[in-house]
């Protein structure tokens, strides 16, 4: 029996991934699986550039818009959902998105770290804010020296991640990382594609796409999310455009200032994605300009 093909399509925001995946899915009678950490959330339809309803009607799409914005959705949870699709759908699958850690988890396995209680997360966020990353880094050196060696003393988010894991589980992050799961597919035909258009092309698309988002009601999405009263630290609240537009709703900035700030933040995010993909994905990923 011929093996099905699993296609992975990674790339920065506004690189044309969704259109590329749709065309490929139509040509190969495949289904599409989301690999973007923001497109999993309901409410965030426009602001995350989720595939349109028309496109989703053409080809089955999975793991889009199915998580409530008040949920802490992790890479581990996504991997479990993705593996369920791998096991229950026999058609060719196309995983598409810009979240590099999702692709790393699929292809290399993932450390199965237990969920961290919100109260512990908040405690370490407060410590980072009040004590600074250098103080917490010195603490981490005494608790989990292997992880500390890999981090900068300015990398506050990763430092508190290691500390909260230790407090919640009684075991170090390096311990959990040594107990990775197996890759999600070891006996499949896997095609790995990395979309890397010219940076200026990506930036131009970002400009036009964000203007279109505003026309289509992105501000209303921010308003709907704001009404839920979620903490700014929740992942869904960090989607580019949401903090900027909430500032508009609160009277802290003009709509034009928010749009320009969101465009700038999106360009910076795309640049970080391109750098990450180039350095973190292996040579077996075919680069597509």
Coordinates of C-alpha atoms in Angstrom, one line a residue:
X1 CA 0.0 0.0 0.0
X2 CA 1.4 3.4 -1.0
X3 CA 2.2 5.6 1.9
X4 CA 0.4 9.0 2.1
X5 CA 2.4 12.2 2.1
X6 CA 2.6 14.5 5.0
X7 CA 3.6 18.1 3.9
X8 CA 4.9 20.7 6.3
X9 CA 4.7 24.3 5.1
X10 CA 6.4 26.8 7.4
X11 CA 7.2 30.5 6.8
X12 CA 6.9 34.0 8.3
X13 CA 3.6 35.8 8.5
X14 CA 2.4 37.2 5.1
X15 CA 4.6 34.8 3.1
X16 CA 1.6 33.3 1.3
X17 CA 1.5 30.0 3.2
X18 CA -2.3 29.7 3.3
X19 CA -2.8 30.2 -0.4
X20 CA 0.1 27.9 -1.2
X21 CA -1.3 25.2 1.1
X22 CA -4.8 25.5 -0.4
X23 CA -3.5 25.1 -3.9
X24 CA -1.4 22.1 -2.9
X25 CA -4.4 20.5 -1.1
X26 CA -6.6 20.9 -4.1
X27 CA -4.0 19.3 -6.3
X28 CA -3.4 16.3 -4.0
X29 CA -6.8 15.8 -2.4
X30 CA -5.3 16.6 1.0
X31 CA -6.6 18.3 4.1
X32 CA -5.1 21.2 5.9
X33 CA -4.0 21.4 9.5
X34 CA -3.2 24.6 11.3
X35 CA 0.3 25.1 12.8
X36 CA -0.1 28.7 14.0
X37 CA -0.4 29.3 17.7
X38 CA -2.7 32.3 17.3
X39 CA -5.1 30.9 14.6
X40 CA -6.3 28.3 17.1
X41 CA -8.3 30.9 19.0
X42 CA -11.9 31.6 18.4
X43 CA -12.8 35.4 18.1
X44 CA -9.4 36.0 16.4
X45 CA -10.6 35.5 12.9
X46 CA -9.6 38.6 11.1
X47 CA -6.6 39.8 13.2
X48 CA -4.8 36.5 12.8
X49 CA -5.4 36.3 9.0
X50 CA -7.2 32.9 9.4
X51 CA -8.3 31.2 6.1
X52 CA -11.6 32.6 4.8
X53 CA -14.8 30.7 5.2
X54 CA -14.8 30.3 1.4
X55 CA -11.4 28.7 1.4
X56 CA -12.3 26.4 4.4
X57 CA -15.4 25.3 2.5
X58 CA -13.2 24.1 -0.5
X59 CA -10.9 21.9 1.6
X60 CA -11.3 20.5 5.1
X61 CA -9.3 22.6 7.6
X62 CA -8.5 21.4 11.1
X63 CA -7.3 23.1 14.4
X64 CA -8.5 26.6 13.4
X65 CA -10.6 28.8 15.7
X66 CA -11.5 26.0 18.1
X67 CA -9.9 27.2 21.4
X68 CA -11.6 29.7 23.7
X69 CA -9.4 32.8 24.2
X70 CA -9.4 32.4 28.0
X71 CA -7.5 29.1 27.7
X72 CA -3.7 28.7 28.1
X73 CA -3.1 26.6 24.9
X74 CA 0.4 25.1 24.8
X75 CA 2.6 23.4 22.3
X76 CA 2.0 20.1 24.1
X77 CA -1.8 20.5 23.8
X78 CA -1.4 21.3 20.1
X79 CA 0.8 18.3 19.5
X80 CA -1.8 16.0 21.1
X81 CA -4.5 17.4 18.9
X82 CA -2.3 17.2 15.8
X83 CA -1.4 13.5 16.6
X84 CA -5.1 12.7 16.9
X85 CA -5.6 14.0 13.4
X86 CA -2.6 12.0 12.1
X87 CA -4.1 8.9 13.6
X88 CA -7.7 9.4 12.6
X89 CA -7.5 10.8 9.1
X90 CA -6.0 8.7 6.3
X91 CA -5.9 11.4 3.6
X92 CA -2.7 13.3 2.8
X93 CA -2.1 16.0 5.4
X94 CA -0.7 19.5 5.0
X95 CA 0.5 21.2 8.2
X96 CA 0.8 25.0 7.6
X97 CA 1.7 27.8 9.9
X98 CA 4.3 30.1 11.3
X99 CA 4.9 28.6 14.8
X100 CA 8.3 27.1 14.6
X101 CA 8.0 25.2 17.9
X102 CA 5.0 23.3 16.5
X103 CA 7.0 22.0 13.6
X104 CA 9.9 21.1 16.0
X105 CA 7.5 19.2 18.2
X106 CA 6.2 17.3 15.2
X107 CA 9.5 16.4 13.8
X108 CA 11.7 16.0 16.9
X109 CA 9.3 15.2 19.7
X110 CA 8.5 17.3 22.8
X111 CA 9.3 17.3 26.5
X112 CA 6.0 16.4 28.2
X113 CA 6.0 19.0 30.9
X114 CA 2.9 19.0 33.2
X115 CA 0.6 22.0 33.0
X116 CA 1.7 24.9 35.3
X117 CA -0.9 26.4 37.6
X118 CA -1.8 30.0 36.7
X119 CA -1.0 31.1 40.2
X120 CA 2.6 29.9 39.8
X121 CA 2.9 31.6 36.4
X122 CA 1.6 34.9 37.8
X123 CA 4.0 34.6 40.8
X124 CA 7.1 34.4 38.5
X125 CA 5.8 37.1 36.1
X126 CA 5.5 39.4 39.1
X127 CA 9.0 38.4 40.3
X128 CA 10.5 39.1 36.9
X129 CA 8.8 42.5 36.9
X130 CA 9.9 43.4 40.4
X131 CA 13.3 41.8 40.7
X132 CA 14.6 41.7 37.1
X133 CA 16.0 39.0 34.9
X134 CA 19.5 39.0 36.3
X135 CA 18.5 38.2 39.8
X136 CA 16.3 35.3 38.6
X137 CA 19.0 34.1 36.3
X138 CA 21.4 33.7 39.3
X139 CA 18.6 31.8 41.0
X140 CA 18.3 29.5 38.0
X141 CA 22.0 28.8 37.9
X142 CA 21.7 27.2 41.3
X143 CA 18.6 25.2 40.4
X144 CA 19.1 24.1 36.8
X145 CA 22.6 24.9 35.6
X146 CA 22.3 23.1 32.2
X147 CA 19.4 25.3 31.2
X148 CA 21.0 28.5 32.6
X149 CA 24.1 27.9 30.4
X150 CA 21.9 28.0 27.3
X151 CA 20.1 31.2 28.2
X152 CA 21.1 34.8 28.3
X153 CA 20.7 36.5 31.7
X154 CA 18.4 39.0 29.8
X155 CA 16.0 36.3 28.5
X156 CA 13.4 36.9 31.3
X157 CA 10.6 34.8 29.8
X158 CA 12.7 31.7 29.4
X159 CA 14.3 32.1 32.8
X160 CA 10.9 32.3 34.6
X161 CA 9.7 29.4 32.5
X162 CA 12.4 27.2 33.9
X163 CA 11.8 28.4 37.4
X164 CA 8.0 27.9 37.3
X165 CA 8.5 24.4 35.9
X166 CA 10.8 23.6 38.8
X167 CA 8.4 25.0 41.4
X168 CA 5.3 23.3 40.0
X169 CA 6.9 19.8 39.3
X170 CA 9.8 19.5 41.7
X171 CA 12.0 18.6 38.7
X172 CA 14.2 20.8 36.5
X173 CA 13.4 21.8 33.0
X174 CA 16.5 20.0 31.8
X175 CA 15.1 16.8 33.4
X176 CA 11.8 17.2 31.4
X177 CA 13.7 18.1 28.2
X178 CA 15.7 14.8 28.5
X179 CA 12.4 12.9 28.3
X180 CA 11.2 13.9 24.9
X181 CA 8.4 12.1 23.1
X182 CA 9.1 10.4 19.8
X183 CA 8.6 12.3 16.6
X184 CA 5.0 12.4 15.5
X185 CA 5.7 10.5 12.2
X186 CA 8.5 8.1 11.6
X187 CA 7.0 5.9 8.9
X188 CA 5.4 8.5 6.6
X189 CA 6.6 10.2 3.4
X190 CA 7.3 13.7 4.8
X191 CA 7.9 16.8 2.6
X192 CA 9.2 19.9 4.4
X193 CA 8.8 23.3 2.7
X194 CA 10.0 26.6 4.0
X195 CA 8.5 29.7 2.4
X196 CA 11.0 32.5 2.5
X197 CA 10.1 35.3 0.1
X198 CA 12.2 38.4 -0.2
X199 CA 11.9 40.4 3.0
X200 CA 10.7 43.6 1.2
X201 CA 7.9 41.5 -0.5
X202 CA 6.8 40.2 3.0
X203 CA 6.8 43.8 4.4
X204 CA 4.7 45.1 1.5
X205 CA 2.2 42.3 2.0
X206 CA 2.0 43.1 5.7
X207 CA 1.1 46.7 4.9
X208 CA -1.7 45.8 2.5
X209 CA -3.0 42.9 4.6
X210 CA -3.3 44.9 7.8
X211 CA -5.2 47.7 6.0
X212 CA -7.5 45.0 4.7
X213 CA -7.9 43.6 8.2
X214 CA -9.0 47.1 9.5
X215 CA -11.5 47.4 6.6
X216 CA -12.9 43.9 7.5
X217 CA -13.5 44.7 11.2
X218 CA -10.3 44.0 13.2
X219 CA -11.2 46.7 15.7
X220 CA -14.5 44.9 16.4
X221 CA -12.6 41.7 17.2
X222 CA -10.4 43.6 19.7
X223 CA -13.6 45.0 21.2
X224 CA -15.1 41.5 21.5
X225 CA -12.0 40.2 23.2
X226 CA -11.7 43.2 25.5
X227 CA -15.3 42.6 26.8
X228 CA -14.2 39.2 28.1
X229 CA -12.0 40.9 30.7
X230 CA -9.0 38.7 30.1
X231 CA -5.6 39.4 31.7
X232 CA -3.1 41.0 29.2
X233 CA -0.8 38.0 29.9
X234 CA -3.2 35.5 28.3
X235 CA -1.8 34.3 24.9
X236 CA -4.8 35.3 22.9
X237 CA -4.4 38.9 24.2
X238 CA -0.9 39.1 22.7
X239 CA -2.0 38.6 19.1
X240 CA -0.5 41.5 17.1
X241 CA -3.2 44.2 16.7
X242 CA -5.1 43.3 19.8
X243 CA -3.1 45.3 22.4
X244 CA -2.8 48.2 19.9
X245 CA -6.5 48.3 19.2
X246 CA -7.5 47.9 22.9
X247 CA -5.4 51.1 23.5
X248 CA -7.7 52.8 20.9
X249 CA -10.8 51.6 22.7
X250 CA -9.4 52.9 26.0
X251 CA -8.6 56.3 24.5
X252 CA -4.9 55.8 24.9
X253 CA -4.0 56.3 21.2
X254 CA -5.5 57.1 17.9
X255 CA -6.6 54.5 15.4
X256 CA -3.9 55.6 12.9
X257 CA -1.2 55.4 15.5
X258 CA -2.4 51.9 16.5
X259 CA -2.4 50.8 12.9
X260 CA 1.1 52.0 12.3
X261 CA 2.3 50.4 15.5
X262 CA 0.7 47.1 14.7
X263 CA 2.3 47.1 11.2
X264 CA 5.7 47.8 12.7
X265 CA 5.3 45.0 15.3
X266 CA 4.2 42.6 12.5
X267 CA 7.3 43.5 10.4
X268 CA 9.5 42.8 13.5
X269 CA 7.7 39.6 14.1
X270 CA 8.2 38.5 10.5
X271 CA 11.9 39.3 10.8
X272 CA 12.3 37.2 14.0
X273 CA 10.4 34.3 12.3
X274 CA 12.7 34.4 9.3
X275 CA 15.8 34.4 11.5
X276 CA 14.4 31.5 13.6
X277 CA 13.5 29.4 10.6
X278 CA 16.9 29.8 9.0
X279 CA 18.7 28.8 12.2
X280 CA 16.4 26.2 13.7
X281 CA 15.0 24.1 10.8
X282 CA 17.4 21.6 9.3
X283 CA 18.8 21.3 5.9
X284 CA 16.1 18.8 4.9
X285 CA 13.7 21.7 4.6
X286 CA 13.4 22.9 1.0
X287 CA 13.4 26.6 0.8
X288 CA 10.7 28.1 -1.5
X289 CA 11.2 31.8 -2.5

